[in-house]
Amino acid sequence: MAVLASPTALREFAAAKRNEMGAYEQVIYVCGGTGCQASSCLAVIEALRQELASQGLEDKVKVTVTGCHGFCEQGPLMIINPGNILYCKLKAEAVAGIVTRTLRNGEIIEEYCYTDLATGQKVVHESEVPFYKAQDRTVLGMNKLIDCASIEEYISYGGYTALATALTRMAPQEIIGRVKEAGLRGRGGAGFPTGIKWEQARAVPAETRYVICNADEGDPGAYMDRSVLEGNPHRVIEGMAIGAFATGASQGIIYVRKEYPLAVVNARVAIEQAKSLGLLGENILGSGFSFGIRIVRGGGAFICGESSALMASVMGKVGEPRAKDVHAIERGLYDQPTVLNNVETWANVPLIIKHGAEWFASKGTGQSKGTKIFALTGAVKNTGLVEVEMGTPLKDIIFGIGGGAPDGKKIKAVQTGGPSGGCLPVEKFDLPVDFEALTAAGSMVGSGGMIVMDETTCMVDVARYFLRFLQDESCGKCSVCRLGIDRMLEIVEDITGGRGREEQIAVLEDIASAMSIGSLCALGKTAPNPVLSTLKYFRHEYDAHIQEHRCPAGVCRPLISFSIDSEKCTSCGVCARECPGRAISGSRQEPYRIDATLCSKCGICRDACRFGAVAVA
Amino acid sequence: MSGEYIDFSINGAEIHVLQRTTVLDAAIEYGICIPHLCHMKGILPMGACRLCIVEMVSGNRSRITASCTLEAKPGMKVLTHTPQLMAARKIIAELLVAEAPNSRAIQDIAVKCGVQEVRVPFHNAECVQCGRCVRVCDEMWNSHSLGFVGRAKERHLDLPFHSRPPTCHRCWTCSDVCPMKAPPCAGPMARGEEYLCGKCASVLSMSERFPEACVQCSLGEGFQCERMRA
């Protein structure tokens, strides 16, 4: 490919590519993200290509394998344009019918359309699916349109024009000014103003400066960074190049975890493509500015998402944080000024340059501007990636976009911000999601994870679960975090195990407060959040465990017992057949009963019973 | 290091030290008692034990950080014994003594921080991962014969590939600087029979009345308080 030597060359290149793509009559966008790959989208794509070839439609219909659309539970997904037809939960066998009936005859196949869980109605058009309708897909929007392995498609949709504008028509200070004015804050969770970070890094005299893209998304429940980097890597690269120009950096690093193989591959391909077009490397677009990016793969430690641990890891040292009395913007990677931003933050930068600070600042609340992507999971009908304007109330996300709880259960709480975030009760669902409001309520925006819990979740058990995760993932360098999490877990396990004592609550609170002020890094400082927030909002559950030796949600095994309600039991015997411990006995004549000494409280009988006859107390 | 001095304040007292001195070193020099365990004079700070946390005030904002890793800057205002800091320090000391009660140094620190009761079960660990041995071996002898292996629960002290490397000169500085080297006054505690020593109750009353002043106490004598060693 020829190097694009000027912004004009970039414009001409884009126009040529747009013409090329306009030659197709129809375009099929098939999601090739990790989620859809897990539900065998590659087989669908293969079958589609073969079918188009055998029907001789190759020149008329274009198949675009895109990044993640965010509606992973409905995958594999397909959008057919023109028509904006959405087909979901596809199988390879369905492809022949789709090509013949929909592509050739324009017929809509209801079977593959999305079913609205609230109304039971079929929804034909992608834009009308309630899950998408209420979202503001500023950052994610392009994912469904472009082939993530093609720089041409990104450019044809106006990609790299923001970089061209920044390099040729703006001074670095002007770029920083615009980002500051827009009010962009770090999407990694802490919410530090990006423009101020850039400005400070620029002010430090140094020969070399670095920009780093933090794609070490450690929260197991969140995957928006992965989806952005997988689906639209050029947006991230463009953002980094603009940031590098603004801060005076010459080298960039994308730190991405090894558990994201597709993101690693896509980012690597994207960097090579950008290099070959001269959008990375020496003298970018003839502006005289030079910038290169390399990929560093992380081993998957949660702590390496912390900036100083990440930089230690990049330098080949043990991934442990250091004291941040001297910030990375002064002395970061290799002791040089370093700007580290999250994937989503970088992906917002080209948009701010392109559409202006006012456009960006018009979205969101007073202190939190723009949109934020959340990974909505747990006890809701629709799960997936949700991008909303900052300040959207929790209830709009959970009951609106998420569609509320499935199976008519009652939603009890939501856990936001990843393992070291907090749990908010349903009474707090009026809260707007922004940095300040969530932190004030005892949780945080954090990783953007959002786990919805219904009445069958025990909040003490939730605290135990997250402490367990943090116990494994704390680096262990500083004593408060290592010992504090250990001891808190010990106490919470006492409580869930029925050995809890009233006075242990005070110890929990004491350890939590020492950790939150004394820990070395943000992991330790926020690690008590799962305990503190559940103590704050669900104290009655702790009390029930300790004082009444009872788990209200029926989760903590030492505190519950299973029995069969003879009124509801139809003596079908399914429970007895399923019971791994042979603890259930009975016959047609004799009512079924559970032998408590043999019962391991696994709950399989409860799940197996179709009549709701297995009771938990 | 240039010979220039800077001025800053600890608890309102004016401190005049060589620039690039850490707040903890300055405090020790001035006889201000900030309990500490992992700190060693002349060895790079690690910030592992978190006992030496202080509050740094600038304008109407304040930040809590470890004083061993905090470089003193001109005009800085540091507070070492606010009620919040003392409460946190007491809990950190409680956690440490519960983890490794079999150390006179750690028992002393617990007394100094006002721990009167340990509310969690004792673990009787052999190592509190203060990293003194690792850093002494790295920095003083440039030997790199010891290091931490693993993460979180599994993190432990080990030799490279579990065997003594040829770079080890058997100088035993590692064990000299180990807080676990001296057992509590009444002798080593067996597993299951750990207790909070509290033998130094007389010193405790002094440290309760003057928590931030160095009262030349005998706590941690010859070990963690460099002032005593000097």
PDB file of N, CA, C and O in Angstrom, chain A residues 538-579:
ATOM      1  N   PHE A 538     -27.276  -3.862  53.453  1.00  0.00           N
ATOM      2  CA  PHE A 538     -27.897  -5.166  53.718  1.00  0.00           C
ATOM      3  C   PHE A 538     -27.476  -5.709  55.081  1.00  0.00           C
ATOM      4  O   PHE A 538     -27.224  -6.888  55.227  1.00  0.00           O
ATOM      5  N   ARG A 539     -27.403  -4.805  56.052  1.00  0.00           N
ATOM      6  CA  ARG A 539     -26.997  -5.202  57.388  1.00  0.00           C
ATOM      7  C   ARG A 539     -27.924  -6.291  57.934  1.00  0.00           C
ATOM      8  O   ARG A 539     -27.505  -7.203  58.642  1.00  0.00           O
ATOM      9  N   HIS A 540     -29.229  -6.193  57.559  1.00  0.00           N
ATOM     10  CA  HIS A 540     -30.186  -7.179  58.075  1.00  0.00           C
ATOM     11  C   HIS A 540     -29.827  -8.601  57.642  1.00  0.00           C
ATOM     12  O   HIS A 540     -30.094  -9.555  58.350  1.00  0.00           O
ATOM     13  N   GLU A 541     -29.176  -8.732  56.485  1.00  0.00           N
ATOM     14  CA  GLU A 541     -28.792 -10.081  56.059  1.00  0.00           C
ATOM     15  C   GLU A 541     -27.642 -10.618  56.915  1.00  0.00           C
ATOM     16  O   GLU A 541     -27.615 -11.794  57.270  1.00  0.00           O
ATOM     17  N   TYR A 542     -26.699  -9.712  57.234  1.00  0.00           N
ATOM     18  CA  TYR A 542     -25.617 -10.122  58.135  1.00  0.00           C
ATOM     19  C   TYR A 542     -26.221 -10.547  59.478  1.00  0.00           C
ATOM     20  O   TYR A 542     -25.857 -11.567  60.052  1.00  0.00           O
ATOM     21  N   ASP A 543     -27.163  -9.712  59.980  1.00  0.00           N
ATOM     22  CA  ASP A 543     -27.780 -10.013  61.278  1.00  0.00           C
ATOM     23  C   ASP A 543     -28.502 -11.355  61.250  1.00  0.00           C
ATOM     24  O   ASP A 543     -28.427 -12.124  62.205  1.00  0.00           O
ATOM     25  N   ALA A 544     -29.199 -11.628  60.154  1.00  0.00           N
ATOM     26  CA  ALA A 544     -29.920 -12.903  60.059  1.00  0.00           C
ATOM     27  C   ALA A 544     -28.949 -14.079  60.131  1.00  0.00           C
ATOM     28  O   ALA A 544     -29.223 -15.085  60.787  1.00  0.00           O
ATOM     29  N   HIS A 545     -27.793 -13.918  59.485  1.00  0.00           N
ATOM     30  CA  HIS A 545     -26.801 -14.992  59.513  1.00  0.00           C
ATOM     31  C   HIS A 545     -26.250 -15.191  60.920  1.00  0.00           C
ATOM     32  O   HIS A 545     -26.085 -16.310  61.377  1.00  0.00           O
ATOM     33  N   ILE A 546     -25.957 -14.057  61.568  1.00  0.00           N
ATOM     34  CA  ILE A 546     -25.275 -14.143  62.862  1.00  0.00           C
ATOM     35  C   ILE A 546     -26.237 -14.478  63.990  1.00  0.00           C
ATOM     36  O   ILE A 546     -26.004 -15.400  64.767  1.00  0.00           O
ATOM     37  N   GLN A 547     -27.342 -13.747  64.044  1.00  0.00           N
ATOM     38  CA  GLN A 547     -28.220 -13.910  65.202  1.00  0.00           C
ATOM     39  C   GLN A 547     -29.209 -15.052  65.043  1.00  0.00           C
ATOM     40  O   GLN A 547     -29.469 -15.794  65.985  1.00  0.00           O
ATOM     41  N   GLU A 548     -29.750 -15.189  63.832  1.00  0.00           N
ATOM     42  CA  GLU A 548     -30.805 -16.207  63.667  1.00  0.00           C
ATOM     43  C   GLU A 548     -30.283 -17.471  62.986  1.00  0.00           C
ATOM     44  O   GLU A 548     -31.050 -18.400  62.742  1.00  0.00           O
ATOM     45  N   HIS A 549     -29.002 -17.474  62.648  1.00  0.00           N
ATOM     46  CA  HIS A 549     -28.411 -18.623  61.939  1.00  0.00           C
ATOM     47  C   HIS A 549     -29.244 -19.018  60.735  1.00  0.00           C
ATOM     48  O   HIS A 549     -29.613 -20.173  60.551  1.00  0.00           O
ATOM     49  N   ARG A 550     -29.515 -18.030  59.907  1.00  0.00           N
ATOM     50  CA  ARG A 550     -30.437 -18.222  58.813  1.00  0.00           C
ATOM     51  C   ARG A 550     -29.899 -17.439  57.623  1.00  0.00           C
ATOM     52  O   ARG A 550     -29.424 -16.313  57.780  1.00  0.00           O
ATOM     53  N   CYS A 551     -29.939 -18.026  56.440  1.00  0.00           N
ATOM     54  CA  CYS A 551     -29.564 -17.285  55.237  1.00  0.00           C
ATOM     55  C   CYS A 551     -30.842 -16.958  54.482  1.00  0.00           C
ATOM     56  O   CYS A 551     -31.458 -17.849  53.904  1.00  0.00           O
ATOM     57  N   PRO A 552     -31.264 -15.691  54.516  1.00  0.00           N
ATOM     58  CA  PRO A 552     -32.578 -15.352  53.942  1.00  0.00           C
ATOM     59  C   PRO A 552     -32.715 -15.724  52.467  1.00  0.00           C
ATOM     60  O   PRO A 552     -33.807 -16.049  52.006  1.00  0.00           O
ATOM     61  N   ALA A 553     -31.602 -15.684  51.713  1.00  0.00           N
ATOM     62  CA  ALA A 553     -31.703 -15.993  50.289  1.00  0.00           C
ATOM     63  C   ALA A 553     -31.575 -17.488  50.021  1.00  0.00           C
ATOM     64  O   ALA A 553     -31.744 -17.933  48.889  1.00  0.00           O
ATOM     65  N   GLY A 554     -31.278 -18.240  51.056  1.00  0.00           N
ATOM     66  CA  GLY A 554     -31.148 -19.688  50.871  1.00  0.00           C
ATOM     67  C   GLY A 554     -29.917 -20.097  50.094  1.00  0.00           C
ATOM     68  O   GLY A 554     -29.971 -20.984  49.252  1.00  0.00           O
ATOM     69  N   VAL A 555     -28.806 -19.420  50.345  1.00  0.00           N
ATOM     70  CA  VAL A 555     -27.592 -19.687  49.582  1.00  0.00           C
ATOM     71  C   VAL A 555     -26.503 -20.358  50.438  1.00  0.00           C
ATOM     72  O   VAL A 555     -25.871 -21.317  50.003  1.00  0.00           O
ATOM     73  N   CYS A 556     -26.302 -19.829  51.644  1.00  0.00           N
ATOM     74  CA  CYS A 556     -25.172 -20.298  52.453  1.00  0.00           C
ATOM     75  C   CYS A 556     -25.482 -21.681  53.023  1.00  0.00           C
ATOM     76  O   CYS A 556     -26.317 -21.828  53.929  1.00  0.00           O
ATOM     77  N   ARG A 557     -24.799 -22.677  52.503  1.00  0.00           N
ATOM     78  CA  ARG A 557     -25.156 -24.071  52.782  1.00  0.00           C
ATOM     79  C   ARG A 557     -25.223 -24.459  54.248  1.00  0.00           C
ATOM     80  O   ARG A 557     -26.135 -25.159  54.646  1.00  0.00           O
ATOM     81  N   PRO A 558     -24.262 -24.026  55.078  1.00  0.00           N
ATOM     82  CA  PRO A 558     -24.345 -24.467  56.474  1.00  0.00           C
ATOM     83  C   PRO A 558     -25.585 -23.939  57.190  1.00  0.00           C
ATOM     84  O   PRO A 558     -25.913 -24.412  58.268  1.00  0.00           O
ATOM     85  N   LEU A 559     -26.249 -22.946  56.594  1.00  0.00           N
ATOM     86  CA  LEU A 559     -27.368 -22.312  57.288  1.00  0.00           C
ATOM     87  C   LEU A 559     -28.729 -22.689  56.695  1.00  0.00           C
ATOM     88  O   LEU A 559     -29.741 -22.161  57.108  1.00  0.00           O
ATOM     89  N   ILE A 560     -28.731 -23.558  55.712  1.00  0.00           N
ATOM     90  CA  ILE A 560     -30.020 -23.870  55.099  1.00  0.00           C
ATOM     91  C   ILE A 560     -30.287 -25.367  55.173  1.00  0.00           C
ATOM     92  O   ILE A 560     -29.367 -26.164  55.370  1.00  0.00           O
ATOM     93  N   SER A 561     -31.563 -25.715  55.045  1.00  0.00           N
ATOM     94  CA  SER A 561     -31.895 -27.135  54.928  1.00  0.00           C
ATOM     95  C   SER A 561     -32.973 -27.291  53.858  1.00  0.00           C
ATOM     96  O   SER A 561     -33.802 -26.401  53.653  1.00  0.00           O
ATOM     97  N   PHE A 562     -32.936 -28.415  53.184  1.00  0.00           N
ATOM     98  CA  PHE A 562     -33.892 -28.686  52.115  1.00  0.00           C
ATOM     99  C   PHE A 562     -34.963 -29.635  52.634  1.00  0.00           C
ATOM    100  O   PHE A 562     -34.671 -30.533  53.428  1.00  0.00           O
ATOM    101  N   SER A 563     -36.180 -29.403  52.187  1.00  0.00           N
ATOM    102  CA  SER A 563     -37.246 -30.341  52.540  1.00  0.00           C
ATOM    103  C   SER A 563     -38.231 -30.409  51.378  1.00  0.00           C
ATOM    104  O   SER A 563     -38.232 -29.543  50.507  1.00  0.00           O
ATOM    105  N   ILE A 564     -39.072 -31.446  51.376  1.00  0.00           N
ATOM    106  CA  ILE A 564     -40.049 -31.589  50.293  1.00  0.00           C
ATOM    107  C   ILE A 564     -41.443 -31.316  50.840  1.00  0.00           C
ATOM    108  O   ILE A 564     -41.857 -31.896  51.851  1.00  0.00           O
ATOM    109  N   ASP A 565     -42.113 -30.400  50.176  1.00  0.00           N
ATOM    110  CA  ASP A 565     -43.465 -30.030  50.563  1.00  0.00           C
ATOM    111  C   ASP A 565     -44.421 -31.105  50.024  1.00  0.00           C
ATOM    112  O   ASP A 565     -44.636 -31.213  48.819  1.00  0.00           O
ATOM    113  N   SER A 566     -44.990 -31.891  50.937  1.00  0.00           N
ATOM    114  CA  SER A 566     -45.790 -33.045  50.484  1.00  0.00           C
ATOM    115  C   SER A 566     -47.065 -32.597  49.765  1.00  0.00           C
ATOM    116  O   SER A 566     -47.627 -33.331  48.956  1.00  0.00           O
ATOM    117  N   GLU A 567     -47.511 -31.389  50.043  1.00  0.00           N
ATOM    118  CA  GLU A 567     -48.701 -30.863  49.361  1.00  0.00           C
ATOM    119  C   GLU A 567     -48.445 -30.701  47.861  1.00  0.00           C
ATOM    120  O   GLU A 567     -49.279 -31.029  47.036  1.00  0.00           O
ATOM    121  N   LYS A 568     -47.246 -30.175  47.552  1.00  0.00           N
ATOM    122  CA  LYS A 568     -46.937 -29.886  46.151  1.00  0.00           C
ATOM    123  C   LYS A 568     -46.332 -31.090  45.437  1.00  0.00           C
ATOM    124  O   LYS A 568     -46.333 -31.153  44.212  1.00  0.00           O
ATOM    125  N   CYS A 569     -45.761 -32.017  46.191  1.00  0.00           N
ATOM    126  CA  CYS A 569     -45.044 -33.138  45.585  1.00  0.00           C
ATOM    127  C   CYS A 569     -46.021 -34.064  44.846  1.00  0.00           C
ATOM    128  O   CYS A 569     -47.071 -34.428  45.383  1.00  0.00           O
ATOM    129  N   THR A 570     -45.673 -34.415  43.604  1.00  0.00           N
ATOM    130  CA  THR A 570     -46.535 -35.306  42.828  1.00  0.00           C
ATOM    131  C   THR A 570     -45.976 -36.723  42.799  1.00  0.00           C
ATOM    132  O   THR A 570     -46.427 -37.551  42.028  1.00  0.00           O
ATOM    133  N   SER A 571     -44.919 -36.949  43.594  1.00  0.00           N
ATOM    134  CA  SER A 571     -44.281 -38.261  43.656  1.00  0.00           C
ATOM    135  C   SER A 571     -43.752 -38.715  42.307  1.00  0.00           C
ATOM    136  O   SER A 571     -43.794 -39.890  41.972  1.00  0.00           O
ATOM    137  N   CYS A 572     -43.275 -37.757  41.505  1.00  0.00           N
ATOM    138  CA  CYS A 572     -42.751 -38.148  40.193  1.00  0.00           C
ATOM    139  C   CYS A 572     -41.378 -38.808  40.315  1.00  0.00           C
ATOM    140  O   CYS A 572     -40.968 -39.568  39.458  1.00  0.00           O
ATOM    141  N   GLY A 573     -40.646 -38.461  41.398  1.00  0.00           N
ATOM    142  CA  GLY A 573     -39.376 -39.135  41.650  1.00  0.00           C
ATOM    143  C   GLY A 573     -38.178 -38.549  40.929  1.00  0.00           C
ATOM    144  O   GLY A 573     -37.075 -39.069  41.018  1.00  0.00           O
ATOM    145  N   VAL A 574     -38.381 -37.447  40.212  1.00  0.00           N
ATOM    146  CA  VAL A 574     -37.253 -36.849  39.483  1.00  0.00           C
ATOM    147  C   VAL A 574     -36.151 -36.420  40.455  1.00  0.00           C
ATOM    148  O   VAL A 574     -34.971 -36.651  40.234  1.00  0.00           O
ATOM    149  N   CYS A 575     -36.549 -35.831  41.566  1.00  0.00           N
ATOM    150  CA  CYS A 575     -35.563 -35.339  42.533  1.00  0.00           C
ATOM    151  C   CYS A 575     -34.694 -36.486  43.029  1.00  0.00           C
ATOM    152  O   CYS A 575     -33.476 -36.367  43.127  1.00  0.00           O
ATOM    153  N   ALA A 576     -35.314 -37.612  43.326  1.00  0.00           N
ATOM    154  CA  ALA A 576     -34.568 -38.751  43.849  1.00  0.00           C
ATOM    155  C   ALA A 576     -33.583 -39.267  42.808  1.00  0.00           C
ATOM    156  O   ALA A 576     -32.458 -39.656  43.138  1.00  0.00           O
ATOM    157  N   ARG A 577     -34.000 -39.266  41.542  1.00  0.00           N
ATOM    158  CA  ARG A 577     -33.098 -39.724  40.485  1.00  0.00           C
ATOM    159  C   ARG A 577     -31.918 -38.786  40.312  1.00  0.00           C
ATOM    160  O   ARG A 577     -30.795 -39.202  40.058  1.00  0.00           O
ATOM    161  N   GLU A 578     -32.164 -37.467  40.461  1.00  0.00           N
ATOM    162  CA  GLU A 578     -31.108 -36.480  40.224  1.00  0.00           C
ATOM    163  C   GLU A 578     -30.159 -36.338  41.411  1.00  0.00           C
ATOM    164  O   GLU A 578     -29.045 -35.878  41.257  1.00  0.00           O
ATOM    165  N   CYS A 579     -30.604 -36.691  42.584  1.00  0.00           N
ATOM    166  CA  CYS A 579     -29.806 -36.434  43.797  1.00  0.00           C
ATOM    167  C   CYS A 579     -28.494 -37.215  43.764  1.00  0.00           C
ATOM    168  O   CYS A 579     -28.506 -38.448  43.736  1.00  0.00           O
TER     169      CYS A 579
END
